[in-house]
């Protein structure tokens, strides 16, 4: 499911569900979950192990915050529904709204994609600014409070180990240990979630894990940007080139530039090496800007990301009542596709509808069933793209090779066809599913032979180039 097919948020739809909910983890998934729980619980407490800065800033628990963070349209529109006026606040705080079809230069298969026919609003900001404003808005919601510097160490359970009834927390300041009872506990602790291990220790089957190994590494710097230069660049890796980059304008008249490499072809952590790495990419802009613009960061930030990982909670027959798992704790994707925050937003919507449709009975399995098709789409995009590389290892979704060949042809046609670029970006922005690219109106433009395909011999000076078939 995508933005087009998940029902929108409806205020007033959720009746009283319980007295207190606890959300463990105060990053994007935890915050948005707390926002929707606030409609049905008298109290919602977010427990976050980090101390939280008063101003936007990097923090230990979210080390990925130093790197490019793209908010796709599914996330943008959902944030606006859940937190009306959020976009304006973000812009007032210095973020930019660029056009995802013209300011955003996407280079793939040997050329930039054509500009599209419509505007696609795209916020550009640092991850710390985004999270800071989401946190401010969510904690302004009446029943939500955050306890920072507070780490979950265990779940509280009933004697039959059937219902989670709260959490055990340790205060990092004084080392004090505390029980926090709750009618519902949500695990939003990210990729390293301890819930699978806890399930196993308490007599439950842990979820199956789908893992697709990609061995990606990010190297990121910030550089100064002329205020009126709003260009963003994206160069995905393309076999056999395992390297790529993304560069986006951010608040404070800067660009954040992330270079990445898959399957061990990693960008270095020293400035000179990074510039040399940029010079091997198929566009000159990044290398030039890195060379010409003053740098605005302390060194090069790095982040290793070994694998796409999906925990199949929806397949479990038994799961404790009173416990949910959301966000990266369920699935984390190759970050180059920029999906995680938008998936967290769509999952919050799905939880909203699960709460609206019933009480707490069977809520976990009801939620996991509904979240499954939400995760299916970004998973198929990320993993499908990654399997273009023969070195990628793990379970390969059926039809991947066929779809990748079709996509290659679509991308080449999108060099000159703005409608195809529009169709493609709406899939990457999680507005529409990948299957929308097979609709007749799109498919015809992709498979229709061009004069080049038919081997038309160009007349001297006609400008017709010889084309490639997939
Ligand atoms: C390098 C990189 C780049 C990315 N780029 C993008 C992008 O461009 N666009 C995009 O949409 N997504 C991107 N993502 C994904 C995105 O960061 C996550 O999907 C998003 O933050 C939602 O994750 P989460 O809230 O589930 O978990 P996380 O962000 O991992 O947060 C987990 C939180 O739980 C807290 N916590 C953990 N354990 C405990 C505990 N025991 N007690 C209390 N608190 C605890 C942590 O401190 C943290 O605050 C990227 C990820 C990476 C790694």
Coordinates of C-alpha atoms and ligand atoms in Angstrom, one line a residue:
X1 CA 0.0 0.0 0.0
X2 CA 1.1 3.6 -0.7
X3 CA -0.1 7.1 0.0
X4 CA -2.8 6.6 -2.7
X5 CA -4.3 3.5 -1.0
X6 CA -3.8 3.9 2.8
X7 CA -7.0 5.8 4.0
X8 CA -6.2 9.3 5.2
X9 CA -6.2 10.4 8.9
X10 CA -9.6 11.3 10.3
X11 CA -9.7 13.3 13.5
X12 CA -12.3 12.2 16.0
X13 CA -12.5 8.6 14.6
X14 CA -10.7 6.9 17.5
X15 CA -12.8 6.3 20.7
X16 CA -11.3 5.8 24.2
X17 CA -8.9 2.9 24.0
X18 CA -7.1 2.9 27.3
X19 CA -5.6 4.9 30.1
X20 CA -1.9 4.9 29.4
X21 CA 0.3 4.0 26.4
X22 CA 4.1 3.9 26.5
X23 CA 6.2 4.3 23.4
X24 CA 9.8 3.2 23.7
X25 CA 12.1 5.2 21.4
X26 CA 11.6 8.9 20.6
X27 CA 12.7 9.1 17.0
X28 CA 10.4 9.5 14.0
X29 CA 8.5 6.3 14.3
X30 CA 8.0 6.7 18.1
X31 CA 6.9 10.3 17.8
X32 CA 4.4 9.7 15.0
X33 CA 3.0 6.6 16.9
X34 CA 2.6 8.7 20.0
X35 CA 0.7 11.3 17.9
X36 CA -1.9 8.8 16.8
X37 CA -2.1 7.1 20.2
X38 CA -2.9 10.5 21.8
X39 CA -6.4 10.2 20.2
X40 CA -7.3 7.1 22.2
X41 CA -5.3 7.2 25.5
X42 CA -5.5 9.6 28.4
X43 CA -1.7 9.5 28.7
X44 CA 1.0 8.8 26.2
X45 CA 4.6 8.6 27.5
X46 CA 7.6 8.4 25.2
X47 CA 10.7 6.9 26.8
X48 CA 13.9 7.9 25.1
X49 CA 17.4 6.8 26.2
X50 CA 19.1 9.9 24.8
X51 CA 19.0 13.2 26.5
X52 CA 17.2 15.4 24.0
X53 CA 18.7 18.7 22.8
X54 CA 16.6 21.9 23.1
X55 CA 17.8 23.0 19.7
X56 CA 18.0 20.8 16.5
X57 CA 21.2 18.8 16.8
X58 CA 22.8 15.4 16.3
X59 CA 22.3 12.8 19.0
X60 CA 23.8 9.4 19.8
X61 CA 20.7 7.3 19.4
X62 CA 20.2 8.5 15.8
X63 CA 23.7 8.5 14.3
X64 CA 22.1 8.4 10.8
X65 CA 21.0 12.0 11.5
X66 CA 24.3 13.4 10.1
X67 CA 23.5 12.0 6.6
X68 CA 21.1 13.0 3.8
X69 CA 17.5 12.4 4.9
X70 CA 14.9 12.8 2.1
X71 CA 11.3 13.0 3.1
X72 CA 9.2 11.3 0.3
X73 CA 5.8 12.6 -0.6
X74 CA 4.1 9.8 1.4
X75 CA 5.8 11.1 4.5
X76 CA 5.3 14.7 3.7
X77 CA 1.6 14.4 3.1
X78 CA 1.0 12.2 6.1
X79 CA 3.0 14.5 8.4
X80 CA 0.8 17.4 7.2
X81 CA -2.3 15.4 8.0
X82 CA -1.2 14.4 11.5
X83 CA 0.4 17.7 12.3
X84 CA -1.5 20.4 10.3
X85 CA 0.8 23.3 9.3
X86 CA 3.9 21.3 9.8
X87 CA 5.3 22.2 6.3
X88 CA 5.0 25.9 7.0
X89 CA 6.8 25.5 10.3
X90 CA 9.6 23.6 8.6
X91 CA 10.0 26.3 6.0
X92 CA 9.9 29.1 8.7
X93 CA 12.7 27.2 10.5
X94 CA 14.8 27.5 7.3
X95 CA 14.0 24.3 5.4
X96 CA 13.5 24.6 1.6
X97 CA 10.6 23.4 -0.5
X98 CA 12.0 22.4 -3.9
X99 CA 10.2 20.9 -6.9
X100 CA 10.9 17.2 -7.0
X101 CA 10.6 17.1 -10.8
X102 CA 12.7 20.1 -11.8
X103 CA 15.1 21.2 -9.0
X104 CA 15.8 17.5 -8.3
X105 CA 18.3 16.3 -10.9
X106 CA 18.2 12.5 -11.1
X107 CA 21.0 11.0 -13.2
X108 CA 20.7 7.4 -14.3
X109 CA 21.5 5.2 -17.3
X110 CA 23.8 7.9 -18.8
X111 CA 21.7 11.1 -18.6
X112 CA 19.6 13.2 -16.4
X113 CA 15.8 12.5 -16.4
X114 CA 13.6 15.0 -18.1
X115 CA 11.7 17.6 -16.1
X116 CA 8.2 16.4 -15.2
X117 CA 4.9 18.1 -16.1
X118 CA 3.7 18.8 -12.6
X119 CA 5.2 20.1 -9.4
X120 CA 6.1 17.6 -6.7
X121 CA 6.7 19.4 -3.4
X122 CA 9.8 18.2 -1.6
X123 CA 11.0 19.5 1.8
X124 CA 14.7 19.7 2.2
X125 CA 16.1 19.9 5.7
X126 CA 18.6 18.2 8.0
X127 CA 17.3 15.2 9.8
X128 CA 17.9 16.9 13.3
X129 CA 15.7 19.9 12.2
X130 CA 12.9 17.6 11.0
X131 CA 12.9 15.5 14.1
X132 CA 13.1 18.5 16.4
X133 CA 10.0 20.1 14.9
X134 CA 8.1 16.8 14.8
X135 CA 9.0 16.3 18.5
X136 CA 7.9 19.8 19.4
X137 CA 4.5 19.4 17.7
X138 CA 3.9 15.9 19.1
X139 CA 4.7 16.9 22.6
X140 CA 2.5 20.0 22.3
X141 CA -0.4 17.5 21.8
X142 CA -2.1 17.3 25.2
X143 CA -1.6 13.8 26.6
X144 CA 2.0 13.3 25.2
X145 CA 5.1 13.6 27.4
X146 CA 8.7 12.6 26.8
X147 CA 10.9 11.1 29.5
X148 CA 14.4 11.5 28.1
X149 CA 17.6 9.8 29.4
X150 CA 15.4 6.8 30.2
X151 CA 16.2 3.4 28.9
X152 CA 13.8 0.4 28.6
X153 CA 15.5 -2.6 30.1
X154 CA 12.6 -5.1 30.2
X155 CA 8.8 -5.5 29.6
X156 CA 6.4 -6.1 32.5
X157 CA 4.2 -9.1 31.9
X158 CA 1.3 -10.9 33.6
X159 CA 1.8 -14.2 35.3
X160 CA 0.7 -16.2 32.2
X161 CA 3.2 -14.2 30.1
X162 CA 0.3 -13.4 27.7
X163 CA 0.0 -9.7 28.2
X164 CA 2.7 -7.0 28.3
X165 CA 1.6 -4.6 31.1
X166 CA 4.3 -2.0 31.0
X167 CA 8.1 -1.5 30.9
X168 CA 11.0 -1.5 33.3
X169 CA 13.2 1.6 32.8
X170 CA 16.5 2.8 34.0
X171 CA 17.2 6.4 34.5
X172 CA 20.6 7.1 33.0
X173 CA 21.2 10.1 35.3
X174 CA 20.8 8.5 38.7
X175 CA 20.8 4.8 37.7
X176 CA 17.3 4.4 39.3
X177 CA 15.1 1.5 38.0
X178 CA 11.4 2.1 37.7
X179 CA 8.3 0.2 36.6
X180 CA 6.1 2.1 34.2
X181 CA 2.7 0.3 33.9
X182 CA 0.8 0.7 30.6
X183 CA -2.2 -0.7 28.7
X184 CA -0.2 -0.6 25.5
X185 CA 3.6 -0.6 24.9
X186 CA 5.0 0.2 21.5
X187 CA 8.6 -0.7 20.6
X188 CA 10.0 2.0 18.4
X189 CA 13.6 1.4 19.2
X190 CA 14.8 0.9 15.6
X191 CA 16.8 -1.7 13.9
X192 CA 18.5 -3.0 17.0
X193 CA 15.2 -3.7 18.8
X194 CA 15.4 -6.3 21.6
X195 CA 11.8 -7.5 21.2
X196 CA 12.7 -10.6 19.1
X197 CA 15.1 -11.8 21.8
X198 CA 12.6 -11.0 24.5
X199 CA 9.9 -13.0 22.7
X200 CA 12.3 -16.0 22.5
X201 CA 13.2 -15.7 26.2
X202 CA 9.5 -15.7 27.2
X203 CA 8.4 -18.8 25.2
X204 CA 7.3 -17.2 22.0
X205 CA 8.6 -17.8 18.5
X206 CA 10.7 -14.8 17.3
X207 CA 9.7 -13.5 13.9
X208 CA 11.3 -14.8 10.8
X209 CA 13.8 -12.4 9.4
X210 CA 14.3 -11.6 5.7
X211 CA 17.8 -10.2 5.3
X212 CA 19.3 -8.9 2.0
X213 CA 23.0 -8.1 2.2
X214 CA 24.3 -5.0 0.4
X215 CA 27.3 -3.8 2.5
X216 CA 26.6 -0.1 1.9
X217 CA 28.7 2.7 3.5
X218 CA 27.8 6.4 3.6
X219 CA 30.3 9.3 3.8
X220 CA 28.8 12.8 4.3
X221 CA 29.9 16.4 4.4
X222 CA 28.1 19.7 4.4
X223 CA 29.2 22.5 2.1
X224 CA 28.1 26.1 1.7
X225 CA 25.4 26.9 -0.9
X226 CA 24.5 30.2 -2.6
X227 CA 21.0 31.0 -1.2
X228 CA 19.3 31.0 -4.6
X229 CA 20.8 27.7 -5.7
X230 CA 18.1 25.1 -4.9
X231 CA 19.5 22.2 -7.0
X232 CA 19.5 18.7 -5.6
X233 CA 21.3 15.8 -7.2
X234 CA 20.9 12.0 -7.1
X235 CA 23.1 9.5 -8.8
X236 CA 22.0 5.9 -7.9
X237 CA 24.5 3.1 -8.2
X238 CA 24.2 1.2 -11.5
X239 CA 25.9 -2.1 -12.1
X240 CA 28.8 -2.5 -12.5
X241 CA 29.3 0.9 -10.8
X242 CA 28.4 0.3 -7.1
X243 CA 29.0 4.0 -6.3
X244 CA 26.5 6.8 -6.1
X245 CA 25.6 10.1 -4.3
X246 CA 22.9 12.4 -3.2
X247 CA 23.2 16.1 -2.5
X248 CA 20.4 18.2 -1.2
X249 CA 20.0 21.8 -0.2
X250 CA 19.4 22.3 3.6
X251 CA 18.7 25.1 6.0
X252 CA 21.5 27.6 6.7
X253 CA 22.5 28.0 3.0
X254 CA 24.2 24.6 2.9
X255 CA 24.1 21.4 0.9
X256 CA 24.4 18.0 2.6
X257 CA 26.4 15.7 0.3
X258 CA 26.4 12.0 0.9
X259 CA 28.6 9.7 -1.2
X260 CA 28.0 6.0 -0.9
X261 CA 29.2 2.7 -2.2
X262 CA 27.7 -0.8 -2.1
X263 CA 29.3 -4.2 -1.8
X264 CA 32.5 -3.0 -0.3
X265 CA 33.2 -0.2 -2.8
X266 CA 33.1 2.3 0.0
X267 CA 33.7 6.0 0.0
X268 CA 36.7 7.1 2.1
X269 CA 36.6 9.1 5.3
X270 CA 39.2 11.7 4.3
X271 CA 38.3 14.9 2.4
X272 CA 40.8 14.3 -0.5
X273 CA 39.8 10.7 -0.9
X274 CA 36.1 11.8 -0.9
X275 CA 36.7 14.3 -3.7
X276 CA 38.5 11.6 -5.7
X277 CA 35.6 9.3 -5.2
X278 CA 33.2 12.1 -6.4
X279 CA 35.3 12.4 -9.5
X280 CA 34.5 8.9 -10.5
X281 CA 30.8 9.5 -10.7
X282 CA 29.1 10.1 -14.0
X283 CA 28.2 13.7 -13.3
X284 CA 30.7 16.6 -12.8
X285 CA 28.5 18.8 -10.6
X286 CA 29.3 17.1 -7.3
X287 CA 33.0 17.0 -7.8
X288 CA 33.0 20.6 -8.9
X289 CA 30.8 21.8 -6.0
X290 CA 32.9 19.8 -3.4
X291 CA 36.0 21.4 -4.9
X292 CA 34.7 25.0 -5.1
X293 CA 32.4 25.5 -2.1
X294 CA 33.7 26.0 1.4
X295 CA 33.1 23.0 3.6
X296 CA 30.9 23.4 6.6
X297 CA 31.4 20.2 8.6
X298 CA 33.9 18.8 11.0
X299 CA 35.4 16.0 9.0
X300 CA 33.6 13.3 7.1
X301 CA 30.7 11.5 8.9
X302 CA 30.5 7.8 8.0
X303 CA 27.7 5.2 8.4
X304 CA 27.9 1.5 7.6
X305 CA 24.7 -0.3 6.6
X306 CA 25.1 -4.0 6.1
X307 CA 21.7 -5.2 5.0
X308 CA 18.0 -4.6 4.3
X309 CA 16.3 -6.4 7.3
X310 CA 12.6 -7.2 7.6
X311 CA 11.1 -9.0 10.7
X312 CA 7.9 -10.8 9.7
X313 CA 5.8 -10.2 12.9
X314 CA 2.7 -10.6 10.7
X315 CA 3.5 -14.3 10.3
X316 CA 3.5 -15.1 14.0
X317 CA 0.6 -17.2 15.4
X318 CA 1.2 -16.0 18.9
X319 CA 2.2 -12.6 20.1
X320 CA 1.6 -11.0 23.5
X321 CA -1.3 -8.7 24.0
X322 CA -0.4 -5.1 24.8
X323 CA 2.7 -4.9 22.6
X324 CA 3.3 -3.5 19.2
X325 CA 6.5 -3.0 17.1
X326 CA 6.8 -0.2 14.6
X327 CA 9.3 1.6 12.3
X328 CA 12.8 0.3 11.7
X329 CA 12.3 -2.3 14.4
X330 CA 10.0 -4.0 11.8
X331 CA 11.9 -3.2 8.6
X332 CA 14.9 -1.1 7.7
X333 CA 15.8 -0.5 4.1
X334 CA 18.9 0.4 2.1
X335 CA 18.9 4.1 3.0
X336 CA 19.8 5.3 -0.5
X337 CA 16.0 4.9 -1.4
X338 CA 15.1 7.4 1.4
X339 CA 12.0 5.5 2.7
X340 CA 12.2 4.8 6.5
X341 CA 10.6 8.0 7.8
X342 CA 7.7 7.7 5.2
X343 CA 7.2 4.1 6.1
X344 CA 7.0 5.1 9.8
X345 CA 4.4 7.8 8.8
X346 CA 2.2 5.3 6.9
X347 CA 2.5 2.8 9.7
X348 CA 1.2 5.5 12.1
X349 CA -1.8 6.0 9.8
X350 CA -2.4 2.2 9.7
X351 CA -2.3 2.1 13.5
X352 CA -4.8 5.0 13.6
X353 CA -7.2 2.9 11.5
X354 CA -6.6 -0.2 13.6
X355 CA -7.4 1.8 16.7
X356 CA -10.5 3.2 15.1
X357 CA -11.8 -0.2 14.1
X358 CA -11.8 -1.9 17.5
X359 CA -10.5 -1.9 21.1
X360 CA -7.2 -3.4 22.3
X361 CA -8.3 -7.0 21.7
X362 CA -6.1 -8.5 19.0
X363 CA -4.6 -5.1 18.3
X364 CA -1.1 -6.4 17.7
X365 CA -2.0 -8.9 15.0
X366 CA -4.6 -6.5 13.5
X367 CA -1.8 -3.9 13.3
X368 CA 0.8 -6.3 11.9
X369 CA -1.6 -7.5 9.2
X370 CA -2.3 -4.0 8.1
X371 CA 1.3 -2.9 8.2
X372 CA 2.5 -5.8 6.0
X373 CA 1.3 -4.3 2.7
X374 CA 2.7 -0.9 3.7
X375 CA 6.1 -2.5 4.1
X376 CA 5.8 -4.7 1.0
X377 CA 6.1 -1.7 -1.3
X378 CA 9.3 0.0 -0.1
X379 CA 10.8 -3.5 0.5
X380 CA 10.2 -4.5 -3.1
X381 CA 11.6 -1.1 -4.3
X382 CA 14.8 -1.3 -2.2
X383 CA 15.5 -5.0 -2.4
X384 CA 14.5 -5.1 -6.1
X385 CA 16.9 -2.3 -6.9
X386 CA 19.7 -3.9 -4.9
X387 CA 19.3 -7.2 -6.8
X388 CA 20.5 -5.5 -9.9
X389 CA 23.9 -6.3 -8.4
X390 CA 24.9 -10.0 -8.7
X391 CA 26.7 -9.6 -5.3
X392 CA 23.5 -8.9 -3.5
X393 CA 22.5 -11.9 -1.3
X394 CA 19.2 -12.9 0.3
X395 CA 15.7 -13.8 -0.6
X396 CA 14.9 -12.3 -4.0
X397 CA 11.3 -11.3 -4.7
X398 CA 9.7 -13.0 -7.7
X399 CA 9.8 -11.1 -10.9
X400 CA 12.7 -8.9 -9.8
X401 CA 14.9 -9.4 -12.9
X402 CA 12.1 -8.8 -15.3
X403 CA 11.0 -5.7 -13.5
X404 CA 14.6 -4.4 -13.4
X405 CA 15.0 -4.8 -17.1
X406 CA 11.7 -3.0 -17.7
X407 CA 12.7 -0.2 -15.3
X408 CA 16.0 0.3 -17.1
X409 CA 14.1 0.8 -20.4
X410 CA 11.7 3.2 -18.6
X411 CA 14.5 5.2 -17.2
X412 CA 16.2 5.6 -20.6
X413 CA 12.9 6.7 -22.1
X414 CA 12.5 9.1 -19.2
X415 CA 15.6 11.0 -20.3
X416 CA 13.3 12.7 -22.8
X417 CA 9.8 11.9 -21.6
X418 CA 8.7 14.0 -18.6
X419 CA 5.5 11.9 -18.1
X420 CA 7.6 8.8 -17.5
X421 CA 9.8 10.7 -15.1
X422 CA 6.7 11.8 -13.3
X423 CA 5.4 8.2 -13.1
X424 CA 8.7 6.9 -11.8
X425 CA 9.2 9.5 -9.1
X426 CA 5.7 9.0 -7.8
X427 CA 6.7 5.3 -7.2
X428 CA 10.0 6.3 -5.4
X429 CA 8.0 8.8 -3.4
X430 CA 5.7 6.0 -2.2
X431 CA 2.6 7.8 -3.7
X432 CA 1.9 4.9 -6.0
X433 CA 3.0 1.2 -6.1
X434 CA 5.6 -0.1 -8.6
X435 CA 2.7 -1.9 -10.4
X436 CA 1.5 1.6 -11.5
X437 CA 4.5 1.6 -13.9
X438 CA 2.9 -1.4 -15.7
X439 CA -0.4 0.4 -16.3
X440 CA -1.2 0.5 -20.0
X441 CA -0.7 4.3 -20.4
X442 CA 2.8 4.0 -18.9
X443 CA 3.7 0.6 -20.3
X444 CA 2.9 1.6 -23.9
X445 CA 5.3 4.6 -23.7
X446 CA 8.0 2.2 -22.3
X447 CA 7.7 -0.6 -24.8
X448 CA 6.7 1.4 -27.8
X449 CA 9.6 1.1 -30.2
X450 CA 11.4 4.3 -31.1
X451 CA 12.9 5.0 -34.4
X452 CA 16.2 4.2 -32.8
X453 CA 14.9 0.8 -31.7
X454 CA 13.8 0.1 -35.2
X455 CA 17.3 0.8 -36.4
X456 CA 16.4 3.9 -38.4
X457 CA 19.6 5.1 -40.0
X458 CA 20.0 8.7 -39.0
X459 CA 20.2 11.2 -41.8
X460 CA 23.3 13.4 -41.5
X461 CA 22.4 16.2 -39.1
X462 CA 19.0 14.7 -38.1
X463 CA 20.2 14.3 -34.5
X464 CA 18.7 10.8 -34.2
X465 CA 21.0 8.7 -32.1
X466 CA 21.2 4.9 -32.2
X467 CA 19.3 3.4 -29.2
X468 CA 19.8 0.4 -27.0
X469 CA 17.2 -2.2 -26.3
X470 CA 16.9 -3.8 -22.9
Ligands
LIG1 C1 22.4 6.3 6.9 C2 20.9 6.4 6.9 C3 20.3 7.3 6.1 C4 18.9 7.3 6.0 N1 18.3 8.2 5.1 C5 16.9 8.2 5.1 C6 16.2 9.1 4.2 O1 16.9 9.8 3.4 N2 14.9 9.1 4.3 C7 14.2 8.4 5.2 O2 12.9 8.5 5.2 N3 14.8 7.5 6.0 C8 16.1 7.4 6.0 N4 16.7 6.6 6.9 C9 15.9 5.8 7.8 C10 15.4 6.6 9.0 O3 16.5 7.2 9.7 C11 14.5 5.8 9.9 O4 13.7 5.0 9.2 C12 13.7 6.7 10.8 O5 14.5 7.3 11.8 C13 12.7 5.9 11.6 O6 13.3 5.0 12.5 P1 12.8 4.6 13.9 O7 12.2 5.7 14.6 O8 12.0 3.3 13.8 O9 14.2 4.2 14.6 P2 15.5 5.0 14.9 O10 15.5 6.3 14.1 O11 16.6 4.1 14.9 O12 15.3 5.5 16.5 C14 15.2 4.6 17.5 C15 15.1 5.4 18.8 O13 14.9 4.5 19.9 C16 15.8 4.9 21.0 N5 16.1 3.8 21.8 C17 16.7 2.6 21.4 N6 16.8 1.7 22.3 C18 16.1 2.3 23.4 C19 15.8 1.8 24.7 N7 16.2 0.6 25.1 N8 15.1 2.6 25.5 C20 14.8 3.9 25.1 N9 15.0 4.4 23.9 C21 15.7 3.6 23.0 C22 17.0 5.5 20.2 O14 17.8 6.4 21.0 C23 16.3 6.3 19.1 O15 16.0 7.6 19.5 C24 18.1 6.5 6.9 C25 18.8 5.6 7.7 C26 20.2 5.5 7.7 C27 20.8 4.5 8.6

